[in-house]
C-alpha cells in the first residue's frame, strides 16, 4: 500500500481518497475507519438527570453560566460537564472558534456580523442568538470566517 500527502492551499477542506485496483474487504475497512475517525464527535449534555448525545453540527455555542458550562442548540440550553478548554480541544479541526474567554461558537451557524460604532462586533447565530466576541479574538474569528 502506498500513502501520499499532497498539500494544496487552494483546497478549502481536507479530502481523503482511497484508490484500490478492486473492491476488497481491506479497502472497505479502511474507508470505514476513516469515516469513524472523521465523524464529528457527539457531545454529552445534561437536562436535569437526563443525558443527551448532541451532534456537533446542531450545536450553536458553548458558554459559561457562573461556574457551569452550557451548550445551546435550536432545541434548548443544556449543561455540559466539560470545561471550555476541553471542548475546544475535542472540537479542534471543526468549525468551532473561541470568541471570548467564556464562549465557543459554531461558525457554521453564524448568519450575520455587525461592527458597532464602539469597535465591538455583534455576531448573530441561527435562530437569532446574539454573541459579542472579545476584541482580542477578532483577528482569529475573521481569519476563520475568511474575512479581511
XYZ file of N, CA and C in Angstrom:
444
model
N 0.850 -1.171 0.000
C 0.000 0.000 0.000
C 0.891 1.227 0.000
N 0.558 2.194 -0.853
C 1.260 3.472 -0.897
C 0.440 4.515 -0.158
N 1.118 5.410 0.534
C 0.449 6.514 1.207
C 1.126 7.788 0.742
N 0.327 8.741 0.272
C 0.864 10.015 -0.211
C 0.135 11.169 0.446
N 0.852 12.270 0.612
C 0.269 13.503 1.139
C 0.530 14.598 0.118
N -0.521 15.296 -0.273
C -0.401 16.405 -1.223
C -0.970 17.647 -0.549
N -0.179 18.684 -0.443
C -0.612 19.941 0.156
C -1.033 20.888 -0.959
N -2.270 21.380 -0.880
C -2.792 22.315 -1.876
C -3.552 23.418 -1.146
N -2.955 24.621 -1.044
C -3.616 25.721 -0.332
C -4.966 26.133 -0.923
N -5.222 25.774 -2.166
C -6.473 26.156 -2.820
C -7.652 25.284 -2.365
N -7.367 24.147 -1.733
C -8.426 23.247 -1.284
C -8.985 23.761 0.039
N -10.303 23.983 0.127
C -10.881 24.562 1.345
C -10.933 23.607 2.534
N -10.952 22.307 2.271
C -11.125 21.318 3.327
C -10.304 20.080 2.985
N -9.807 19.390 4.007
C -9.037 18.171 3.773
C -9.924 17.113 3.143
N -9.389 16.442 2.128
C -10.129 15.421 1.410
C -9.266 14.167 1.352
N -9.844 13.010 1.609
C -9.107 11.754 1.587
C -9.729 10.849 0.534
N -8.876 10.278 -0.313
C -9.317 9.331 -1.343
C -8.668 7.988 -1.060
N -9.422 6.918 -1.212
C -8.870 5.573 -1.156
C -9.024 4.997 -2.559
N -7.905 4.734 -3.202
C -7.909 4.209 -4.571
C -7.380 2.779 -4.515
N -8.160 1.830 -5.020
C -7.782 0.416 -4.985
C -8.016 -0.211 -6.355
N -7.256 -1.236 -6.696
C -7.445 -1.890 -8.002
C -8.736 -2.692 -8.091
N -9.289 -3.075 -6.931
C -10.539 -3.843 -6.907
C -11.242 -3.581 -5.577
N -12.531 -3.906 -5.542
C -13.311 -3.755 -4.314
C -12.914 -4.878 -3.356
N -12.299 -4.511 -2.225
C -11.835 -5.520 -1.269
C -12.342 -5.188 0.130
N -12.300 -6.194 0.988
C -12.699 -6.000 2.382
C -11.723 -5.059 3.085
N -10.458 -5.127 2.722
C -9.453 -4.253 3.338
C -9.718 -2.791 2.980
N -10.079 -2.527 1.721
C -10.382 -1.155 1.301
C -11.643 -0.662 2.006
N -12.659 -1.511 2.119
C -13.882 -1.140 2.829
C -13.602 -0.833 4.300
N -12.764 -1.651 4.921
C -12.419 -1.441 6.325
C -11.674 -0.127 6.510
N -10.774 0.185 5.591
C -10.025 1.438 5.664
C -10.954 2.641 5.523
N -11.879 2.579 4.591
C -12.844 3.661 4.395
C -13.700 3.844 5.645
N -14.145 2.745 6.237
C -14.982 2.825 7.439
C -14.201 3.411 8.612
N -12.941 3.029 8.760
C -12.108 3.592 9.829
C -11.937 5.100 9.645
N -11.725 5.535 8.419
C -11.584 6.968 8.143
C -12.886 7.706 8.429
N -14.014 7.137 8.047
C -15.308 7.774 8.314
C -15.542 7.945 9.804
N -15.252 6.886 10.568
C -15.445 6.969 12.009
C -14.509 7.982 12.639
N -13.284 8.023 12.159
C -12.294 8.955 12.720
C -12.642 10.407 12.394
N -13.207 10.640 11.215
C -13.516 11.999 10.768
C -14.921 12.448 11.155
N -15.733 11.542 11.638
C -17.103 11.912 12.007
C -17.064 12.882 13.185
N -17.921 13.895 13.136
C -17.936 14.824 14.259
C -18.349 14.098 15.534
N -17.634 14.368 16.609
C -17.982 13.680 17.844
C -19.289 14.204 18.420
N -19.935 13.353 19.148
C -21.136 13.784 19.858
C -20.699 14.349 21.202
N -21.444 15.292 21.693
C -21.165 15.903 22.979
C -22.276 15.477 23.935
N -21.890 15.019 25.108
C -22.871 14.617 26.110
C -23.301 15.846 26.897
N -24.600 16.093 26.898
C -25.178 17.219 27.626
C -26.235 16.672 28.577
N -26.555 17.457 29.581
C -27.498 17.012 30.600
C -28.643 17.994 30.743
N -29.851 17.433 30.797
C -31.066 18.190 31.046
C -31.654 17.617 32.331
N -31.220 18.176 33.452
C -31.584 17.584 34.736
C -30.835 16.276 34.899
N -31.554 15.179 35.090
C -30.938 13.858 35.247
C -30.817 13.102 33.925
N -31.358 13.672 32.855
C -31.355 13.009 31.553
C -30.111 13.389 30.765
N -29.368 12.397 30.255
C -28.186 12.635 29.426
C -28.594 12.604 27.961
N -28.086 13.555 27.189
C -28.385 13.649 25.762
C -27.087 13.618 24.975
N -27.081 12.951 23.836
C -25.939 12.993 22.932
C -26.274 13.982 21.827
N -25.539 15.086 21.778
C -25.800 16.132 20.795
C -24.798 16.037 19.656
N -25.302 16.031 18.449
C -24.456 16.078 17.266
C -23.823 17.465 17.209
N -22.518 17.537 16.959
C -21.842 18.834 16.970
C -22.376 19.779 15.899
N -22.935 19.242 14.819
C -23.490 20.099 13.766
C -24.711 20.871 14.256
N -25.396 20.366 15.274
C -26.601 21.015 15.804
C -26.279 22.080 16.857
N -25.057 22.070 17.367
C -24.685 22.966 18.462
C -24.425 24.369 17.928
N -25.060 25.360 18.554
C -24.838 26.757 18.205
C -23.615 27.302 18.931
N -23.567 27.065 20.257
C -22.475 27.622 21.044
C -22.371 26.938 22.394
N -21.195 27.075 22.990
C -20.945 26.700 24.378
C -20.641 28.001 25.101
N -21.134 28.141 26.328
C -20.850 29.358 27.085
C -20.860 29.051 28.579
N -20.197 29.904 29.340
C -20.190 29.711 30.785
C -21.360 30.466 31.395
N -21.917 29.880 32.424
C -23.022 30.467 33.169
C -22.671 30.286 34.636
N -22.015 31.295 35.194
C -21.459 31.136 36.535
C -20.298 30.166 36.440
N -20.344 29.084 37.206
C -19.287 28.072 37.151
C -19.648 26.924 36.219
N -20.869 26.914 35.706
C -21.320 25.831 34.825
C -21.020 26.175 33.366
N -20.840 25.134 32.570
C -20.692 25.306 31.122
C -21.985 24.820 30.492
N -22.544 25.644 29.632
C -23.810 25.334 28.962
C -23.564 25.161 27.467
N -24.451 24.410 26.841
C -24.443 24.239 25.396
C -25.818 24.658 24.897
N -25.847 25.408 23.799
C -27.118 25.879 23.244
C -27.314 25.294 21.858
N -28.497 24.742 21.646
C -28.920 24.256 20.336
C -30.228 24.964 20.000
N -30.786 24.682 18.842
C -32.075 25.261 18.476
C -33.180 24.733 19.394
N -32.969 23.555 19.999
C -33.990 22.949 20.849
C -33.935 23.441 22.291
N -32.795 23.959 22.735
C -32.721 24.413 24.116
C -31.294 24.595 24.608
N -31.184 24.854 25.902
C -29.899 25.061 26.562
C -29.723 23.947 27.584
N -28.560 23.305 27.563
C -28.271 22.178 28.431
C -26.941 22.396 29.144
N -26.681 21.580 30.144
C -25.429 21.651 30.888
C -24.440 20.631 30.342
N -23.176 21.025 30.319
C -22.097 20.142 29.884
C -21.127 20.018 31.051
N -20.586 18.834 31.263
C -19.686 18.626 32.396
C -18.221 18.828 32.040
N -17.934 19.247 30.833
C -16.561 19.533 30.414
C -16.299 21.030 30.538
N -15.068 21.410 30.588
C -14.666 22.825 30.610
C -14.501 23.315 29.184
N -14.549 24.635 28.994
C -14.446 25.193 27.637
C -13.136 24.811 26.957
N -12.035 24.830 27.686
C -10.755 24.488 27.062
C -10.731 23.019 26.627
N -11.427 22.143 27.359
C -11.519 20.734 26.968
C -12.367 20.589 25.708
N -13.476 21.306 25.663
C -14.337 21.274 24.468
C -13.605 21.825 23.256
N -12.841 22.890 23.468
C -12.069 23.482 22.376
C -11.086 22.460 21.807
N -10.463 21.676 22.663
C -9.516 20.647 22.221
C -10.236 19.510 21.503
N -11.371 19.065 22.051
C -12.145 17.984 21.438
C -12.637 18.389 20.052
N -13.041 19.653 19.903
C -13.636 20.127 18.644
C -12.626 20.748 17.689
N -11.340 20.632 18.009
C -10.294 21.172 17.133
C -10.420 20.558 15.738
N -10.286 21.371 14.718
C -10.410 20.892 13.350
C -11.829 20.986 12.815
N -12.768 21.312 13.678
C -14.133 21.530 13.224
C -14.390 23.030 13.195
N -15.572 23.435 12.854
C -15.877 24.857 12.671
C -16.255 25.555 13.975
N -15.533 25.299 15.043
C -15.771 25.969 16.318
C -14.620 26.929 16.584
N -14.952 28.094 17.121
C -13.921 29.093 17.432
C -14.210 29.726 18.781
N -13.149 29.989 19.508
C -13.254 30.695 20.786
C -13.465 32.156 20.446
N -14.577 32.743 20.897
C -14.841 34.152 20.597
C -14.638 35.051 21.803
N -14.499 34.434 22.970
C -14.198 35.183 24.187
C -13.723 34.184 25.227
N -13.367 34.683 26.375
C -12.903 33.802 27.442
C -14.003 32.845 27.885
N -15.255 33.241 27.676
C -16.370 32.447 28.187
C -17.286 31.869 27.112
N -16.835 31.871 25.837
C -17.742 31.398 24.793
C -17.001 30.764 23.619
N -17.580 29.670 23.131
C -17.089 28.923 21.977
C -18.270 28.805 21.018
N -18.083 29.210 19.746
C -19.197 29.301 18.799
C -18.967 28.392 17.596
N -20.054 27.800 17.101
C -20.015 27.016 15.877
C -20.126 27.998 14.706
N -19.049 28.188 13.965
C -19.015 29.176 12.882
C -19.954 28.819 11.736
N -20.355 27.570 11.648
C -21.304 27.161 10.606
C -22.685 27.765 10.846
N -22.941 28.252 12.057
C -24.244 28.827 12.393
C -24.225 30.355 12.442
N -23.117 30.974 12.051
C -23.056 32.437 12.033
C -23.853 32.934 10.832
N -24.833 33.799 11.089
C -25.662 34.326 9.999
C -25.358 35.789 9.697
N -24.816 36.523 10.673
C -24.518 37.938 10.433
C -23.445 38.432 11.400
N -22.676 39.401 10.927
C -21.683 40.096 11.744
C -21.935 41.582 11.594
N -22.059 42.290 12.714
C -22.279 43.729 12.682
C -21.190 44.407 13.494
N -20.491 45.346 12.849
C -19.476 46.113 13.556
C -20.149 47.323 14.187
N -19.997 47.467 15.491
C -20.601 48.564 16.234
C -19.712 49.799 16.174
N -20.305 50.961 16.444
C -19.551 52.216 16.456
C -18.422 52.179 17.484
N -18.635 51.472 18.557
C -17.626 51.397 19.614
C -16.455 50.507 19.219
N -16.540 49.826 18.079
C -15.498 48.924 17.634
C -15.779 47.483 18.015
N -16.852 47.263 18.759
C -17.231 45.907 19.154
C -17.919 45.210 17.985
N -17.890 43.917 18.001
C -18.514 43.120 16.956
C -19.718 42.403 17.552
N -20.812 42.398 16.826
C -22.012 41.669 17.236
C -22.177 40.512 16.266
N -22.244 39.311 16.773
C -22.352 38.102 15.960
C -23.741 37.513 16.165
N -24.453 37.269 15.069
C -25.776 36.668 15.149
C -25.685 35.240 14.631
N -26.271 34.319 15.391
C -26.273 32.910 15.031
C -27.667 32.496 14.572
N -27.771 31.308 14.056
C -29.046 30.740 13.647
C -30.053 30.870 14.789
N -31.269 31.259 14.453
C -32.309 31.405 15.463
C -32.275 32.734 16.183
N -31.437 33.670 15.711
C -31.387 35.000 16.304
C -30.563 35.110 17.574
N -29.786 34.088 17.910
C -28.929 34.133 19.100
C -27.809 35.142 18.843
N -27.608 36.066 19.778
C -26.616 37.130 19.616
C -25.445 36.906 20.571
N -24.220 37.057 20.049
C -22.996 36.919 20.835
C -22.128 38.144 20.582
N -21.276 38.451 21.540
C -20.360 39.583 21.397
C -18.925 39.107 21.590
N -18.201 38.876 20.497
C -16.816 38.425 20.604
C -15.927 39.494 21.243
N -14.905 39.044 21.950
C -13.965 39.994 22.534
C -13.050 40.526 21.430
N -12.534 41.710 21.638
C -11.639 42.318 20.645
C -10.384 41.494 20.453
N -9.948 40.854 21.517
C -8.739 40.036 21.453
C -8.903 38.877 20.472
N -10.112 38.379 20.281
C -10.368 37.229 19.414
C -10.772 37.618 17.993
N -10.942 38.900 17.710
C -11.449 39.334 16.403
C -10.594 38.860 15.236
N -9.293 38.962 15.358
C -8.412 38.573 14.257
C -8.593 37.095 13.915
N -8.626 36.239 14.926
C -8.796 34.804 14.698
C -10.170 34.490 14.107
N -11.200 35.205 14.557
C -12.554 34.985 14.045
C -12.633 35.379 12.581
N -12.098 36.539 12.246
C -12.125 36.991 10.862
C -11.358 36.031 9.957
N -10.234 35.531 10.444
C -9.449 34.576 9.670
C -10.225 33.286 9.471
N -10.870 32.793 10.505
C -11.640 31.545 10.409
C -12.832 31.695 9.467
N -13.413 32.890 9.392
C -14.553 33.128 8.511
C -14.124 33.571 7.110
N -12.839 33.779 6.911
C -12.340 34.198 5.593
C -12.591 35.661 5.307
N -12.626 36.492 6.343
C -12.831 37.942 6.192
C -11.498 38.664 6.305
N -11.466 39.883 5.828
C -10.254 40.704 5.973
C -10.349 41.580 7.170
